[in-house]
Amino acid sequence: MRRIVVGVMGGAEADAPTAALAHELGRLVAREGWVLLNGGRCTGVMEASARGARDAGGLTVGILFDDDPAAASAALDIVIPTGLGAARNSVNVLASEVVFACRGSGGTLSEVALALRFGRPVILVGFDPGDPFLALAGGEWYRTNSPAEAVAVARRCLQARGRIAAP
């Protein structure tokens, strides 16, 4: 069976609590045996989540905004330079079976909207884009307050889709 790929989306800038949350999320994703995919930059949520997954022995993939692999986080195992700019957000979402969204801004909101549009469950981790946005976007989304809660929700989503066995 092919590996499960989950996206961790969030801002290129992250305060210390958001970076810590993203690092722990990456660690827990790796402990599940899932592949962590993100935007690949060496800053913010992308760096922290990749570093957390790498520290836990997980496989990490970065889909870069630009075409320069030197811009990628050193915590990535696989770097895919796209030169697509913000259009790479579609690749991030479509390559992910579940999308985790940490605090971010416009790029993160676009990834959340795309995920909901394309039928990917979105798990908001300490990030709330607001009821009007979520109501407009539709789709399947969950609010969570911790990485552990977020991973538990993702596990249930993947079980419901037959990608992992129920306990």
PDB file of N, CA, C and O in Angstrom, residues 49-96:
ATOM      1  N   SER A  49       7.719  22.358  11.159  1.00  0.00           N
ATOM      2  CA  SER A  49       7.060  21.058  10.980  1.00  0.00           C
ATOM      3  C   SER A  49       8.014  20.046  10.350  1.00  0.00           C
ATOM      4  O   SER A  49       8.060  18.883  10.763  1.00  0.00           O
ATOM      5  N   ALA A  50       8.802  20.488   9.360  1.00  0.00           N
ATOM      6  CA  ALA A  50       9.771  19.587   8.735  1.00  0.00           C
ATOM      7  C   ALA A  50      10.817  19.139   9.750  1.00  0.00           C
ATOM      8  O   ALA A  50      11.184  17.968   9.808  1.00  0.00           O
ATOM      9  N   ARG A  51      11.275  20.078  10.573  1.00  0.00           N
ATOM     10  CA  ARG A  51      12.280  19.743  11.583  1.00  0.00           C
ATOM     11  C   ARG A  51      11.705  18.744  12.595  1.00  0.00           C
ATOM     12  O   ARG A  51      12.372  17.795  12.988  1.00  0.00           O
ATOM     13  N   GLY A  52      10.455  18.936  13.015  1.00  0.00           N
ATOM     14  CA  GLY A  52       9.827  18.000  13.946  1.00  0.00           C
ATOM     15  C   GLY A  52       9.718  16.610  13.369  1.00  0.00           C
ATOM     16  O   GLY A  52      10.021  15.610  14.039  1.00  0.00           O
ATOM     17  N   ALA A  53       9.311  16.515  12.100  1.00  0.00           N
ATOM     18  CA  ALA A  53       9.200  15.202  11.457  1.00  0.00           C
ATOM     19  C   ALA A  53      10.577  14.562  11.287  1.00  0.00           C
ATOM     20  O   ALA A  53      10.761  13.378  11.555  1.00  0.00           O
ATOM     21  N   ARG A  54      11.541  15.351  10.864  1.00  0.00           N
ATOM     22  CA  ARG A  54      12.901  14.838  10.667  1.00  0.00           C
ATOM     23  C   ARG A  54      13.479  14.355  11.993  1.00  0.00           C
ATOM     24  O   ARG A  54      14.089  13.294  12.067  1.00  0.00           O
ATOM     25  N   ASP A  55      13.284  15.136  13.072  1.00  0.00           N
ATOM     26  CA  ASP A  55      13.797  14.751  14.388  1.00  0.00           C
ATOM     27  C   ASP A  55      13.223  13.420  14.851  1.00  0.00           C
ATOM     28  O   ASP A  55      13.859  12.692  15.608  1.00  0.00           O
ATOM     29  N   ALA A  56      12.016  13.095  14.390  1.00  0.00           N
ATOM     30  CA  ALA A  56      11.356  11.845  14.776  1.00  0.00           C
ATOM     31  C   ALA A  56      11.579  10.735  13.746  1.00  0.00           C
ATOM     32  O   ALA A  56      10.955   9.680  13.824  1.00  0.00           O
ATOM     33  N   GLY A  57      12.457  10.981  12.775  1.00  0.00           N
ATOM     34  CA  GLY A  57      12.790   9.950  11.796  1.00  0.00           C
ATOM     35  C   GLY A  57      11.808   9.829  10.644  1.00  0.00           C
ATOM     36  O   GLY A  57      11.828   8.829   9.922  1.00  0.00           O
ATOM     37  N   GLY A  58      10.973  10.845  10.440  1.00  0.00           N
ATOM     38  CA  GLY A  58       9.977  10.793   9.372  1.00  0.00           C
ATOM     39  C   GLY A  58      10.518  11.238   8.029  1.00  0.00           C
ATOM     40  O   GLY A  58      11.606  11.797   7.918  1.00  0.00           O
ATOM     41  N   LEU A  59       9.723  10.979   6.996  1.00  0.00           N
ATOM     42  CA  LEU A  59      10.038  11.390   5.635  1.00  0.00           C
ATOM     43  C   LEU A  59       9.368  12.732   5.366  1.00  0.00           C
ATOM     44  O   LEU A  59       8.174  12.899   5.645  1.00  0.00           O
ATOM     45  N   THR A  60      10.128  13.688   4.823  1.00  0.00           N
ATOM     46  CA  THR A  60       9.631  15.042   4.599  1.00  0.00           C
ATOM     47  C   THR A  60       9.783  15.434   3.135  1.00  0.00           C
ATOM     48  O   THR A  60      10.790  15.130   2.503  1.00  0.00           O
ATOM     49  N   VAL A  61       8.761  16.132   2.630  1.00  0.00           N
ATOM     50  CA  VAL A  61       8.742  16.574   1.239  1.00  0.00           C
ATOM     51  C   VAL A  61       8.382  18.061   1.221  1.00  0.00           C
ATOM     52  O   VAL A  61       7.425  18.475   1.889  1.00  0.00           O
ATOM     53  N   GLY A  62       9.094  18.840   0.441  1.00  0.00           N
ATOM     54  CA  GLY A  62       8.794  20.256   0.288  1.00  0.00           C
ATOM     55  C   GLY A  62       8.498  20.606  -1.155  1.00  0.00           C
ATOM     56  O   GLY A  62       9.274  20.279  -2.043  1.00  0.00           O
ATOM     57  N   ILE A  63       7.361  21.247  -1.370  1.00  0.00           N
ATOM     58  CA  ILE A  63       6.956  21.718  -2.691  1.00  0.00           C
ATOM     59  C   ILE A  63       7.247  23.222  -2.725  1.00  0.00           C
ATOM     60  O   ILE A  63       6.517  24.009  -2.130  1.00  0.00           O
ATOM     61  N   LEU A  64       8.317  23.602  -3.390  1.00  0.00           N
ATOM     62  CA  LEU A  64       8.788  24.978  -3.336  1.00  0.00           C
ATOM     63  C   LEU A  64       8.014  25.937  -4.226  1.00  0.00           C
ATOM     64  O   LEU A  64       7.613  25.595  -5.342  1.00  0.00           O
ATOM     65  N   PHE A  65       7.873  27.134  -3.729  1.00  0.00           N
ATOM     66  CA  PHE A  65       7.250  28.264  -4.403  1.00  0.00           C
ATOM     67  C   PHE A  65       8.029  28.645  -5.661  1.00  0.00           C
ATOM     68  O   PHE A  65       7.465  28.953  -6.694  1.00  0.00           O
ATOM     69  N   ASP A  66       9.359  28.604  -5.544  1.00  0.00           N
ATOM     70  CA  ASP A  66      10.207  29.031  -6.657  1.00  0.00           C
ATOM     71  C   ASP A  66      10.966  27.860  -7.250  1.00  0.00           C
ATOM     72  O   ASP A  66      10.684  26.705  -6.939  1.00  0.00           O
ATOM     73  N   ASP A  67      11.942  28.152  -8.091  1.00  0.00           N
ATOM     74  CA  ASP A  67      12.664  27.076  -8.770  1.00  0.00           C
ATOM     75  C   ASP A  67      14.075  26.858  -8.215  1.00  0.00           C
ATOM     76  O   ASP A  67      14.883  26.180  -8.835  1.00  0.00           O
ATOM     77  N   ASP A  68      14.349  27.405  -7.047  1.00  0.00           N
ATOM     78  CA  ASP A  68      15.690  27.322  -6.465  1.00  0.00           C
ATOM     79  C   ASP A  68      15.706  26.368  -5.276  1.00  0.00           C
ATOM     80  O   ASP A  68      15.217  26.709  -4.200  1.00  0.00           O
ATOM     81  N   PRO A  69      16.269  25.173  -5.431  1.00  0.00           N
ATOM     82  CA  PRO A  69      16.297  24.222  -4.316  1.00  0.00           C
ATOM     83  C   PRO A  69      17.110  24.724  -3.126  1.00  0.00           C
ATOM     84  O   PRO A  69      16.930  24.248  -2.004  1.00  0.00           O
ATOM     85  N   ALA A  70      17.963  25.718  -3.327  1.00  0.00           N
ATOM     86  CA  ALA A  70      18.741  26.269  -2.223  1.00  0.00           C
ATOM     87  C   ALA A  70      17.859  26.991  -1.213  1.00  0.00           C
ATOM     88  O   ALA A  70      18.264  27.214  -0.077  1.00  0.00           O
ATOM     89  N   ALA A  71      16.636  27.351  -1.602  1.00  0.00           N
ATOM     90  CA  ALA A  71      15.708  28.044  -0.704  1.00  0.00           C
ATOM     91  C   ALA A  71      14.991  27.084   0.247  1.00  0.00           C
ATOM     92  O   ALA A  71      14.250  27.516   1.115  1.00  0.00           O
ATOM     93  N   ALA A  72      15.227  25.801   0.089  1.00  0.00           N
ATOM     94  CA  ALA A  72      14.506  24.786   0.864  1.00  0.00           C
ATOM     95  C   ALA A  72      15.079  24.592   2.257  1.00  0.00           C
ATOM     96  O   ALA A  72      16.262  24.826   2.510  1.00  0.00           O
ATOM     97  N   SER A  73      14.227  24.116   3.130  1.00  0.00           N
ATOM     98  CA  SER A  73      14.644  23.737   4.480  1.00  0.00           C
ATOM     99  C   SER A  73      15.620  22.573   4.412  1.00  0.00           C
ATOM    100  O   SER A  73      15.434  21.632   3.629  1.00  0.00           O
ATOM    101  N   ALA A  74      16.622  22.607   5.255  1.00  0.00           N
ATOM    102  CA  ALA A  74      17.573  21.494   5.351  1.00  0.00           C
ATOM    103  C   ALA A  74      16.923  20.258   5.973  1.00  0.00           C
ATOM    104  O   ALA A  74      17.490  19.171   5.918  1.00  0.00           O
ATOM    105  N   ALA A  75      15.745  20.408   6.540  1.00  0.00           N
ATOM    106  CA  ALA A  75      15.052  19.281   7.172  1.00  0.00           C
ATOM    107  C   ALA A  75      14.200  18.491   6.177  1.00  0.00           C
ATOM    108  O   ALA A  75      13.465  17.585   6.579  1.00  0.00           O
ATOM    109  N   LEU A  76      14.310  18.800   4.902  1.00  0.00           N
ATOM    110  CA  LEU A  76      13.533  18.091   3.886  1.00  0.00           C
ATOM    111  C   LEU A  76      14.342  16.960   3.270  1.00  0.00           C
ATOM    112  O   LEU A  76      15.517  17.130   2.945  1.00  0.00           O
ATOM    113  N   ASP A  77      13.690  15.840   3.078  1.00  0.00           N
ATOM    114  CA  ASP A  77      14.316  14.714   2.385  1.00  0.00           C
ATOM    115  C   ASP A  77      14.157  14.842   0.874  1.00  0.00           C
ATOM    116  O   ASP A  77      15.054  14.497   0.114  1.00  0.00           O
ATOM    117  N   ILE A  78      13.006  15.321   0.461  1.00  0.00           N
ATOM    118  CA  ILE A  78      12.703  15.469  -0.965  1.00  0.00           C
ATOM    119  C   ILE A  78      12.298  16.914  -1.201  1.00  0.00           C
ATOM    120  O   ILE A  78      11.389  17.427  -0.545  1.00  0.00           O
ATOM    121  N   VAL A  79      12.983  17.571  -2.130  1.00  0.00           N
ATOM    122  CA  VAL A  79      12.711  18.966  -2.465  1.00  0.00           C
ATOM    123  C   VAL A  79      12.233  19.007  -3.915  1.00  0.00           C
ATOM    124  O   VAL A  79      12.906  18.499  -4.810  1.00  0.00           O
ATOM    125  N   ILE A  80      11.068  19.619  -4.118  1.00  0.00           N
ATOM    126  CA  ILE A  80      10.514  19.731  -5.464  1.00  0.00           C
ATOM    127  C   ILE A  80      10.363  21.219  -5.799  1.00  0.00           C
ATOM    128  O   ILE A  80       9.398  21.857  -5.390  1.00  0.00           O
ATOM    129  N   PRO A  81      11.354  21.775  -6.510  1.00  0.00           N
ATOM    130  CA  PRO A  81      11.255  23.167  -6.926  1.00  0.00           C
ATOM    131  C   PRO A  81      10.246  23.262  -8.069  1.00  0.00           C
ATOM    132  O   PRO A  81      10.314  22.483  -9.010  1.00  0.00           O
ATOM    133  N   THR A  82       9.302  24.192  -7.976  1.00  0.00           N
ATOM    134  CA  THR A  82       8.261  24.243  -8.996  1.00  0.00           C
ATOM    135  C   THR A  82       8.322  25.470  -9.885  1.00  0.00           C
ATOM    136  O   THR A  82       7.922  25.395 -11.040  1.00  0.00           O
ATOM    137  N   GLY A  83       8.742  26.601  -9.366  1.00  0.00           N
ATOM    138  CA  GLY A  83       8.664  27.830 -10.136  1.00  0.00           C
ATOM    139  C   GLY A  83       7.228  28.267 -10.395  1.00  0.00           C
ATOM    140  O   GLY A  83       6.969  29.126 -11.215  1.00  0.00           O
ATOM    141  N   LEU A  84       6.291  27.678  -9.668  1.00  0.00           N
ATOM    142  CA  LEU A  84       4.870  27.955  -9.877  1.00  0.00           C
ATOM    143  C   LEU A  84       4.350  29.118  -9.056  1.00  0.00           C
ATOM    144  O   LEU A  84       3.196  29.515  -9.223  1.00  0.00           O
ATOM    145  N   GLY A  85       5.156  29.645  -8.153  1.00  0.00           N
ATOM    146  CA  GLY A  85       4.664  30.688  -7.262  1.00  0.00           C
ATOM    147  C   GLY A  85       3.533  30.142  -6.408  1.00  0.00           C
ATOM    148  O   GLY A  85       3.545  28.979  -5.997  1.00  0.00           O
ATOM    149  N   ALA A  86       2.530  30.971  -6.156  1.00  0.00           N
ATOM    150  CA  ALA A  86       1.420  30.567  -5.296  1.00  0.00           C
ATOM    151  C   ALA A  86       0.595  29.434  -5.892  1.00  0.00           C
ATOM    152  O   ALA A  86      -0.133  28.750  -5.171  1.00  0.00           O
ATOM    153  N   ALA A  87       0.733  29.173  -7.186  1.00  0.00           N
ATOM    154  CA  ALA A  87       0.011  28.049  -7.797  1.00  0.00           C
ATOM    155  C   ALA A  87       0.470  26.719  -7.204  1.00  0.00           C
ATOM    156  O   ALA A  87      -0.262  25.728  -7.274  1.00  0.00           O
ATOM    157  N   ARG A  88       1.661  26.706  -6.590  1.00  0.00           N
ATOM    158  CA  ARG A  88       2.125  25.477  -5.962  1.00  0.00           C
ATOM    159  C   ARG A  88       1.228  25.074  -4.798  1.00  0.00           C
ATOM    160  O   ARG A  88       1.228  23.930  -4.372  1.00  0.00           O
ATOM    161  N   ASN A  89       0.395  25.994  -4.305  1.00  0.00           N
ATOM    162  CA  ASN A  89      -0.541  25.649  -3.232  1.00  0.00           C
ATOM    163  C   ASN A  89      -1.499  24.557  -3.677  1.00  0.00           C
ATOM    164  O   ASN A  89      -1.894  23.702  -2.882  1.00  0.00           O
ATOM    165  N   SER A  90      -1.866  24.551  -4.950  1.00  0.00           N
ATOM    166  CA  SER A  90      -2.723  23.480  -5.479  1.00  0.00           C
ATOM    167  C   SER A  90      -2.001  22.140  -5.414  1.00  0.00           C
ATOM    168  O   SER A  90      -2.604  21.120  -5.077  1.00  0.00           O
ATOM    169  N   VAL A  91      -0.726  22.134  -5.734  1.00  0.00           N
ATOM    170  CA  VAL A  91       0.054  20.895  -5.665  1.00  0.00           C
ATOM    171  C   VAL A  91       0.113  20.404  -4.219  1.00  0.00           C
ATOM    172  O   VAL A  91      -0.088  19.217  -3.941  1.00  0.00           O
ATOM    173  N   ASN A  92       0.379  21.330  -3.292  1.00  0.00           N
ATOM    174  CA  ASN A  92       0.430  20.957  -1.874  1.00  0.00           C
ATOM    175  C   ASN A  92      -0.842  20.240  -1.451  1.00  0.00           C
ATOM    176  O   ASN A  92      -0.804  19.206  -0.776  1.00  0.00           O
ATOM    177  N   VAL A  93      -1.964  20.806  -1.819  1.00  0.00           N
ATOM    178  CA  VAL A  93      -3.260  20.278  -1.400  1.00  0.00           C
ATOM    179  C   VAL A  93      -3.581  18.965  -2.106  1.00  0.00           C
ATOM    180  O   VAL A  93      -3.980  17.990  -1.465  1.00  0.00           O
ATOM    181  N   LEU A  94      -3.427  18.927  -3.415  1.00  0.00           N
ATOM    182  CA  LEU A  94      -3.800  17.729  -4.164  1.00  0.00           C
ATOM    183  C   LEU A  94      -2.909  16.533  -3.854  1.00  0.00           C
ATOM    184  O   LEU A  94      -3.343  15.389  -3.994  1.00  0.00           O
ATOM    185  N   ALA A  95      -1.691  16.780  -3.396  1.00  0.00           N
ATOM    186  CA  ALA A  95      -0.784  15.693  -3.032  1.00  0.00           C
ATOM    187  C   ALA A  95      -1.017  15.188  -1.612  1.00  0.00           C
ATOM    188  O   ALA A  95      -0.443  14.181  -1.209  1.00  0.00           O
ATOM    189  N   SER A  96      -1.870  15.859  -0.852  1.00  0.00           N
ATOM    190  CA  SER A  96      -2.116  15.521   0.557  1.00  0.00           C
ATOM    191  C   SER A  96      -3.470  14.838   0.720  1.00  0.00           C
ATOM    192  O   SER A  96      -4.456  15.247   0.116  1.00  0.00           O
TER     193      SER A  96
END
